[in-house]
mmCIF file of C-alpha atoms in Angstrom:
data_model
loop_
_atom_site.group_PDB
_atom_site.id
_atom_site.type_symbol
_atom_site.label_atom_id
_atom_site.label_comp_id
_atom_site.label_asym_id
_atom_site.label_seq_id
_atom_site.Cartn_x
_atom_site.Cartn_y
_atom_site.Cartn_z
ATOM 1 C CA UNK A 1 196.315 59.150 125.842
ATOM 2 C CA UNK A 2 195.182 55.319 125.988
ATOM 3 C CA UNK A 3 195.624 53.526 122.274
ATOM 4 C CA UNK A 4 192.454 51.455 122.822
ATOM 5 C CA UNK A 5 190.742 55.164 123.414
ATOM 6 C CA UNK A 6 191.605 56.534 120.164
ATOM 7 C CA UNK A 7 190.890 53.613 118.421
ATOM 8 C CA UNK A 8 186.814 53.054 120.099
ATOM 9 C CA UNK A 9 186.955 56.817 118.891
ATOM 10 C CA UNK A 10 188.139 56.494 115.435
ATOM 11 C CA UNK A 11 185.825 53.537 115.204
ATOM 12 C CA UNK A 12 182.720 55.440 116.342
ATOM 13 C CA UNK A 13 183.261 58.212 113.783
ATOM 14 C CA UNK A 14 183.555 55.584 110.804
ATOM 15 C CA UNK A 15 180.088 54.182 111.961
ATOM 16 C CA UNK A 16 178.709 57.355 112.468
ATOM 17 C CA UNK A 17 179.478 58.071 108.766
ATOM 18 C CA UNK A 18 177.939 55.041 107.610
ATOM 19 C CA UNK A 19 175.100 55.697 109.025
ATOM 20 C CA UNK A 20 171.517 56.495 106.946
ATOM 21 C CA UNK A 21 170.396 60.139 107.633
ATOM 22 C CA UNK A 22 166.714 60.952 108.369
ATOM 23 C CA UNK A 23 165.581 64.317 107.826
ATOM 24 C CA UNK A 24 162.650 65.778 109.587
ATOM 25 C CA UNK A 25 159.708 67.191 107.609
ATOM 26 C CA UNK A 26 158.882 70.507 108.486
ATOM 27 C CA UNK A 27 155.661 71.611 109.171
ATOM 28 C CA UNK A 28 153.543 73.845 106.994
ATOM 29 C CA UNK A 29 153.575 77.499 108.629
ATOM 30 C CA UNK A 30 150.355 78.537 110.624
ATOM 31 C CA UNK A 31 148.761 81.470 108.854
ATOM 32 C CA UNK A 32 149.105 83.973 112.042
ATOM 33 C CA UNK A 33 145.625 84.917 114.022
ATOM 34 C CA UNK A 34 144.165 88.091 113.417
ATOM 35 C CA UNK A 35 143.901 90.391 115.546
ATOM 36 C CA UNK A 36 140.651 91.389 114.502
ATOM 37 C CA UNK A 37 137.265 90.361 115.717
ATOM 38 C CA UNK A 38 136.548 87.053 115.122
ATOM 39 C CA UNK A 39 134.348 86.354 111.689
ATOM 40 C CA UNK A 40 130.514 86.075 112.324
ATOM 41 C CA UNK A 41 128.603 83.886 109.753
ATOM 42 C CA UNK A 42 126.447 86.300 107.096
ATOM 43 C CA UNK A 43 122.639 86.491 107.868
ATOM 44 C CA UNK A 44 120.487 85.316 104.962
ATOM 45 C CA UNK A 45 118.937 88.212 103.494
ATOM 46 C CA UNK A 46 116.117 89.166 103.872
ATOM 47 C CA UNK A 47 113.379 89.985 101.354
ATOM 48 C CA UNK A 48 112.440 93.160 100.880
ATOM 49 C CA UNK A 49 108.615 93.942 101.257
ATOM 50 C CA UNK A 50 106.734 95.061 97.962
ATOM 51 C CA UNK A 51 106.073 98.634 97.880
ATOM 52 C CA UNK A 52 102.308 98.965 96.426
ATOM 53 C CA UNK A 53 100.422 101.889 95.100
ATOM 54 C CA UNK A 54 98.864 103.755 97.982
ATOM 55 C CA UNK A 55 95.170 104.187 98.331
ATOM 56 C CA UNK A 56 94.261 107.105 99.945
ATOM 57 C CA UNK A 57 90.588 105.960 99.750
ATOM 58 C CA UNK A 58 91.452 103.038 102.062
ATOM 59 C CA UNK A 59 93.591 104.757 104.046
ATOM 60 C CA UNK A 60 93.853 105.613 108.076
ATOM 61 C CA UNK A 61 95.563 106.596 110.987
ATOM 62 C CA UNK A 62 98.139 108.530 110.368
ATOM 63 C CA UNK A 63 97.498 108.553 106.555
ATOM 64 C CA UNK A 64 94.469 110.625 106.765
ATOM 65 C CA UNK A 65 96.760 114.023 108.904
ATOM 66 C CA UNK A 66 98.899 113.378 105.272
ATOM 67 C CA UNK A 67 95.496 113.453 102.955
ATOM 68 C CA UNK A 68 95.001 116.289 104.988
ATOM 69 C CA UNK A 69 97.712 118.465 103.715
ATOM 70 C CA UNK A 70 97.417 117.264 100.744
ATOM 71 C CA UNK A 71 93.436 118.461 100.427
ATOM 72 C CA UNK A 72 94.435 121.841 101.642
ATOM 73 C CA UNK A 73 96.898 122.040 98.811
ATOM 74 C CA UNK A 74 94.325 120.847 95.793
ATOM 75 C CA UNK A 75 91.972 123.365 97.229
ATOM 76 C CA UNK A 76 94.210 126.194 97.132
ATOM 77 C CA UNK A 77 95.728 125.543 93.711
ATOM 78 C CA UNK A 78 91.962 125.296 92.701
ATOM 79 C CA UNK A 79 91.132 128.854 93.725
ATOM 80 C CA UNK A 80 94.047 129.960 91.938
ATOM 81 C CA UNK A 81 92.375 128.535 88.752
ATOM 82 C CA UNK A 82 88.998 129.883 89.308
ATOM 83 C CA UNK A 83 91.050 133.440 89.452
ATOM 84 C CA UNK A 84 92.942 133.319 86.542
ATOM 85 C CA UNK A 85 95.715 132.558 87.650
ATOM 86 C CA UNK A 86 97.577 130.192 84.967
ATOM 87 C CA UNK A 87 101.433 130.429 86.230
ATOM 88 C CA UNK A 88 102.936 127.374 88.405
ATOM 89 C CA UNK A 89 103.752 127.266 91.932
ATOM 90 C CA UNK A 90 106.702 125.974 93.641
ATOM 91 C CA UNK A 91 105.991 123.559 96.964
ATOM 92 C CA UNK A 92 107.683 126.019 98.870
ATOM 93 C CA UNK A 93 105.272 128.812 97.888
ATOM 94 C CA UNK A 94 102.270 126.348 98.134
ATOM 95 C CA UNK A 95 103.142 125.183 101.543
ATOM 96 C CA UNK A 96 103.420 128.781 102.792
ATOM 97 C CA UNK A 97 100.857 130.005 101.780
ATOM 98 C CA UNK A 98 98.891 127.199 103.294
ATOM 99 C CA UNK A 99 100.464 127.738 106.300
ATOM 100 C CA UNK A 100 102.097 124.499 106.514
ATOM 101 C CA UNK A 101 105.523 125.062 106.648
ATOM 102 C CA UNK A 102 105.820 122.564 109.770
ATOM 103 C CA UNK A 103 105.229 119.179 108.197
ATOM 104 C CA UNK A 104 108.500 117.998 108.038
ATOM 105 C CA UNK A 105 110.699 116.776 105.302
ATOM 106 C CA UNK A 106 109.448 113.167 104.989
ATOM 107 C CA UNK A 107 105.769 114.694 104.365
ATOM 108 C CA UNK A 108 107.308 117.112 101.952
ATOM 109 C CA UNK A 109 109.379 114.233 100.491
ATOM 110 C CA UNK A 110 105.618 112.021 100.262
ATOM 111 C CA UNK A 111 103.927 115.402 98.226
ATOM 112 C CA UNK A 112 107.087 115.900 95.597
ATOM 113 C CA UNK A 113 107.758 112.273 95.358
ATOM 114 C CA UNK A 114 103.567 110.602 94.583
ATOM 115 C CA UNK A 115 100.997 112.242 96.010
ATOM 116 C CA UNK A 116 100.958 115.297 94.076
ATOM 117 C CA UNK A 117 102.672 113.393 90.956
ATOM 118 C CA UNK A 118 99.803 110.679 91.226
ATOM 119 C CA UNK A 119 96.973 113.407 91.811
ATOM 120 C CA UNK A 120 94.272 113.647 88.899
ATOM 121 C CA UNK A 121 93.933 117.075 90.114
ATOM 122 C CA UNK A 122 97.585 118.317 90.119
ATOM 123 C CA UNK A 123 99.282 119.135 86.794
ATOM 124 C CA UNK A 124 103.387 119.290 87.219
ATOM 125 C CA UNK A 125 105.067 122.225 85.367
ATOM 126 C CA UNK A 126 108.556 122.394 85.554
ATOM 127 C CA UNK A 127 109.281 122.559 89.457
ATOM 128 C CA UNK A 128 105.910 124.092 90.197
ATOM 129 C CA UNK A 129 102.280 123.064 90.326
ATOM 130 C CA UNK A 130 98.989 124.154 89.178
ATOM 131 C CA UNK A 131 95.224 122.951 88.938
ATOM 132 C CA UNK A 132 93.959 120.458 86.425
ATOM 133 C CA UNK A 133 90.640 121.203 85.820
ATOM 134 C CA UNK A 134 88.451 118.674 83.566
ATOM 135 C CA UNK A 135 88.048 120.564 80.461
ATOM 136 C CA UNK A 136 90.825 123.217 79.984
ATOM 137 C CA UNK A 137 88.671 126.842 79.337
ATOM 138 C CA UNK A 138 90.072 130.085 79.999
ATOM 139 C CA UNK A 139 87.283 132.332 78.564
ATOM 140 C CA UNK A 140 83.598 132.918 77.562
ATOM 141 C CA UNK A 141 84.467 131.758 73.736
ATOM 142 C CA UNK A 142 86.214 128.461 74.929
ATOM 143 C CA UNK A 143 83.171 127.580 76.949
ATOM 144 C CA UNK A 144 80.373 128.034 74.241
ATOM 145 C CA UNK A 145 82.662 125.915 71.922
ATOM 146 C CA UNK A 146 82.262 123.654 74.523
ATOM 147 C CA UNK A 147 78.846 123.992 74.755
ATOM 148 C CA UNK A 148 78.008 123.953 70.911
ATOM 149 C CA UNK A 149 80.519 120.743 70.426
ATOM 150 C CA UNK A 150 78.821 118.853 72.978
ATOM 151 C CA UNK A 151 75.261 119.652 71.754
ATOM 152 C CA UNK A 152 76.326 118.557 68.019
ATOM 153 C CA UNK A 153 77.697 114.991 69.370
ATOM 154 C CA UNK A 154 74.550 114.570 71.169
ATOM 155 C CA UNK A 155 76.510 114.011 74.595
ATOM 156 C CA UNK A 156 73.196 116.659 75.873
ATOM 157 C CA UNK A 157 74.583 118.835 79.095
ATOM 158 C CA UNK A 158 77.985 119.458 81.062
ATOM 159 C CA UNK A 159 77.288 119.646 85.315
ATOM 160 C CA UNK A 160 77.476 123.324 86.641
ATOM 161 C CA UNK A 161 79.964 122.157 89.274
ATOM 162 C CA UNK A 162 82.324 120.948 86.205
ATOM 163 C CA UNK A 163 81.932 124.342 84.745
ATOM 164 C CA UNK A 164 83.097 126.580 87.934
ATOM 165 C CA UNK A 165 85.948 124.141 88.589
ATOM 166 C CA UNK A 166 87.344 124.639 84.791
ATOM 167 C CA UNK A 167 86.843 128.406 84.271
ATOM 168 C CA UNK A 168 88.184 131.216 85.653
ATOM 169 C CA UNK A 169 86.115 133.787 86.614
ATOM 170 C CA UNK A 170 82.987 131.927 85.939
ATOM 171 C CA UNK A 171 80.069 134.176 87.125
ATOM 172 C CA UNK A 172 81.317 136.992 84.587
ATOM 173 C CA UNK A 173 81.646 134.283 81.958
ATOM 174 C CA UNK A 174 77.900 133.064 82.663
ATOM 175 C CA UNK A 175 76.500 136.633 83.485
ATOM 176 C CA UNK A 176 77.721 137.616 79.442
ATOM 177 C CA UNK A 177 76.394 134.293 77.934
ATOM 178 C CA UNK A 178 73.483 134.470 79.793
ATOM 179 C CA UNK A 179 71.138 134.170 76.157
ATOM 180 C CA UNK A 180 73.638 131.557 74.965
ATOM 181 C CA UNK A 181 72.840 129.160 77.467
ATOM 182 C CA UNK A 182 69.905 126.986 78.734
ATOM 183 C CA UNK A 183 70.542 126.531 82.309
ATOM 184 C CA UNK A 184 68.365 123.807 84.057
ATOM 185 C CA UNK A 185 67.978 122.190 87.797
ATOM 186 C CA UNK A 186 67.666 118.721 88.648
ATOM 187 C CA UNK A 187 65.392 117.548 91.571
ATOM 188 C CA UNK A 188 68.250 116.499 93.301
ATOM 189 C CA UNK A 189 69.588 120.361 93.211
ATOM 190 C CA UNK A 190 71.894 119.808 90.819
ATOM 191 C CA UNK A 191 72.477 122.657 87.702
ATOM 192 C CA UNK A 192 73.202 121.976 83.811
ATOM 193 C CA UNK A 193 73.995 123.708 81.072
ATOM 194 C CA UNK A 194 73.066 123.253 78.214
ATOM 195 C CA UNK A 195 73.474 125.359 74.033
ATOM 196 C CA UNK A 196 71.090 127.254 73.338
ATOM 197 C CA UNK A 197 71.115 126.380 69.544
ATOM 198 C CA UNK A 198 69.231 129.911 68.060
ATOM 199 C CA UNK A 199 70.445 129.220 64.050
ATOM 200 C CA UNK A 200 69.356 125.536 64.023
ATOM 201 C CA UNK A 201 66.778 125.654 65.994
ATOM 202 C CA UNK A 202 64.938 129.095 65.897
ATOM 203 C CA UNK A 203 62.437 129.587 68.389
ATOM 204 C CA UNK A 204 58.365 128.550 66.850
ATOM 205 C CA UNK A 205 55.366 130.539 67.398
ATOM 206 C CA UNK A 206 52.716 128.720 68.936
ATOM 207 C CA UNK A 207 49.042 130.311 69.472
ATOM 208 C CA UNK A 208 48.198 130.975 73.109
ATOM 209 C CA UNK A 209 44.912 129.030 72.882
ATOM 210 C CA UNK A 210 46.877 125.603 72.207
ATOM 211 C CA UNK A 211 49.084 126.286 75.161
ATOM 212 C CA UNK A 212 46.104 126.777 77.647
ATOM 213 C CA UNK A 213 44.274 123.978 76.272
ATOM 214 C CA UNK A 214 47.670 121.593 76.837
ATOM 215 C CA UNK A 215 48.165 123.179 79.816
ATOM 216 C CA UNK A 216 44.231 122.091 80.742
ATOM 217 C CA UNK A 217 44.257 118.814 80.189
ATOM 218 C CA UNK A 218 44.855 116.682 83.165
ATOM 219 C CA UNK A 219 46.819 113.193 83.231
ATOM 220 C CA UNK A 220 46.871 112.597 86.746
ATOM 221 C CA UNK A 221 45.987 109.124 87.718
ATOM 222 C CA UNK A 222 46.321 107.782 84.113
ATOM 223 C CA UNK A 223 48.934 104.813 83.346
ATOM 224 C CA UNK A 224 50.230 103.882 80.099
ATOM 225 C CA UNK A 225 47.517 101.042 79.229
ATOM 226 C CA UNK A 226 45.074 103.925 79.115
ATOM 227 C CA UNK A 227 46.937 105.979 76.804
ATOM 228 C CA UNK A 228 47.514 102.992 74.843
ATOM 229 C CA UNK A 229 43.231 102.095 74.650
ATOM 230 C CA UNK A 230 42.753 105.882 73.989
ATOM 231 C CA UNK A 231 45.604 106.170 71.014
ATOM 232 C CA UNK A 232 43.825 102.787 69.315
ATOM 233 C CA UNK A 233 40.287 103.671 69.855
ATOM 234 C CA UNK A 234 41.465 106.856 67.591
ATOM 235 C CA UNK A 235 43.614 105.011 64.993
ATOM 236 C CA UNK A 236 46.989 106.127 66.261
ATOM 237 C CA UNK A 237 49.478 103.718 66.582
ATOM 238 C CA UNK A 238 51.079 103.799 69.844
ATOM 239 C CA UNK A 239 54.648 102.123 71.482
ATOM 240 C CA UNK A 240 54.181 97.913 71.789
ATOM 241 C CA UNK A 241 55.764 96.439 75.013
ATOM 242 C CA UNK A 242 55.157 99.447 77.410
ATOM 243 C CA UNK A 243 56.326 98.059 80.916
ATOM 244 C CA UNK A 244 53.676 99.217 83.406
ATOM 245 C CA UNK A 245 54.969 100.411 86.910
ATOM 246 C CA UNK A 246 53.512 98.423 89.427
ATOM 247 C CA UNK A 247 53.466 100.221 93.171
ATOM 248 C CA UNK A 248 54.493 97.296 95.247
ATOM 249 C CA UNK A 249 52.077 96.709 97.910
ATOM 250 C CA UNK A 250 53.569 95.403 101.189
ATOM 251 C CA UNK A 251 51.735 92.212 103.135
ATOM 252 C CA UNK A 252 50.843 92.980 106.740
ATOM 253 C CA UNK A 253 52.486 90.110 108.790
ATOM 254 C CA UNK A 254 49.750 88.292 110.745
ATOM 255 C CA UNK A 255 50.645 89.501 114.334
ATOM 256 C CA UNK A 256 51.362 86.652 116.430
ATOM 257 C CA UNK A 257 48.637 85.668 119.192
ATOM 258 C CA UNK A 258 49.598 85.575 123.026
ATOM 259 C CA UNK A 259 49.771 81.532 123.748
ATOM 260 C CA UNK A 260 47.704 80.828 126.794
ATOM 261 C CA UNK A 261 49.200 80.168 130.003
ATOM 262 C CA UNK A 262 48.934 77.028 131.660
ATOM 263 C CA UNK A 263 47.865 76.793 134.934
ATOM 264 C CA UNK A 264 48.937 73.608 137.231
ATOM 265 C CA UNK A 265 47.087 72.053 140.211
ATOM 266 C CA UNK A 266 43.691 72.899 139.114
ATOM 267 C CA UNK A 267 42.429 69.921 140.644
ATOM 268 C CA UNK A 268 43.111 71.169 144.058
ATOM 269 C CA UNK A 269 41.899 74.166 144.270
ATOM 270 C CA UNK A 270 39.282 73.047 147.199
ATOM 271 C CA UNK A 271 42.559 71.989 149.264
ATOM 272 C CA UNK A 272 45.017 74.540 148.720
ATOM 273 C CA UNK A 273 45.001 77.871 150.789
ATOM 274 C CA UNK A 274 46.780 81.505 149.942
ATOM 275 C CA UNK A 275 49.564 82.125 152.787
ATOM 276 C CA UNK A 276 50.688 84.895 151.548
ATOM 277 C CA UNK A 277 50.432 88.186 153.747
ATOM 278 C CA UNK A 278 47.680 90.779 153.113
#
């Protein structure tokens, strides 16, 4: 081999020696793609609406087929009352016996859950149901206590209608305190009850001749002013301020006159002449 070779070659190793090394930087690893779907951004969430108390008063649509059910139910735990019957009653029983087994599970879910919960009318026992009546009576003795406590307070009658929708069995309970009572009818039709109060109040004697002469005496087309004059002509104080009931008297509105109509071209009347076909 040529000298001058070997020596270019021994030469180029020496300055390959001296030479500075550089080292590369090595880049930072790529997390590796997933195979999944790519990420979607989250939705802002949204509020949820505020649940308020329902109002079956204000309520339509489909609202009133619920109310519906719900009246039938009332009604029959009502009679149930009214015949003595105190014991609870499962939905189940209630709904059959109502014949409304087919109103689904979210209207079954809307009785258990508020309306028969929220009902003034609906007393929960246990898992059943039964009526709540106003005043809670289950016999003859409970309603004259009634009776006699509301008489001493002064609170004067209780409604018929109140007294058949608390006690059971109610025209055998009137029919035996038929001489207890003092039953009484409104002009509007409606009954009340009130005690008959025989021990403080015994019944007085009056003479027959002072009932037919009250019963005689006629007041018809008297007002208050002249029982007033006729109590002071006689010395008897009577009531001061006594408001006298006026009968308002209506005004006749003035009835409104035809205006006259207004006739043009009277002025020639001598020139014009009636075309029209007779």
């Amino acid at each position: 081999m040529d000298p001058s070779l070997l020596k270019e070659h021994e030469n180029y190793k020496k300055r390959a020696a001296n030479a500075p090394l550089v080292e590369a930087r090595k880049r930072p690893a790529q997390p590796e793609l997933s195979k999944s779907r790519p990420h979607k951004k989250s939705k802002p969430e949204r509020e949820k609406p505020i649940q308020r108390e329902f109002d079956y008063k204000t309520a339509t649509g489909s609202s009133e087929y619920k109310f519906g059910i719900l009246a039938k139910i009332v009604r029959y735990l009502k009679s149930m009352h009214q015949k003595g019957i105190q014991e609870a009653i499962t939905i189940d029983d209630i709904l059959d016996e109502t014949n409304q087994t087919d109103i689904g599970p979210r209207n079954q879910h809307w009785l258990t859950s508020e309306a028969l919960l929220n009902n003034p009318k609906v007393e929960v026992v246990g898992n059943g149901y039964r009526f709540k009546p106003v005043y809670n009576i289950r016999d003859k003795k409970g309603l004259l206590n009634l009776l006699r406590e509301n008489e001493l307070n002064g609170n004067g009658c209780i409604m018929m209608e109140i007294i058949e929708e608390s006690v059971p069995n109610v025209a055998k309970v009137m029919k035996d305190l038929k001489d207890s009572v003092i039953h009484l009818v409104r002009p509007d039709k409606k009954e009340m009850l009130y005690y008959n109060n025989k021990d403080d109040y015994p019944p007085v004697a009056i003479d027959e001749d002072i009932v037919k002469c009250w019963r005689s005496v006629s007041i018809e087309g008297v007002d208050e002013r002249k029982f007033e004059e006729y109590l002071k002509k006689h010395n008897i104080t009577a009531m001061e301020n006594l408001e006298i009931k006026k009968a308002r008297v209506q005004k006749k509105k003035p009835s409104k006159k035809a205006k006259p109509f207004k006739t043009h071209n009277e002025h020639m009347g001598d020139i014009l002449k009636d075309y029209s076909a007779k």
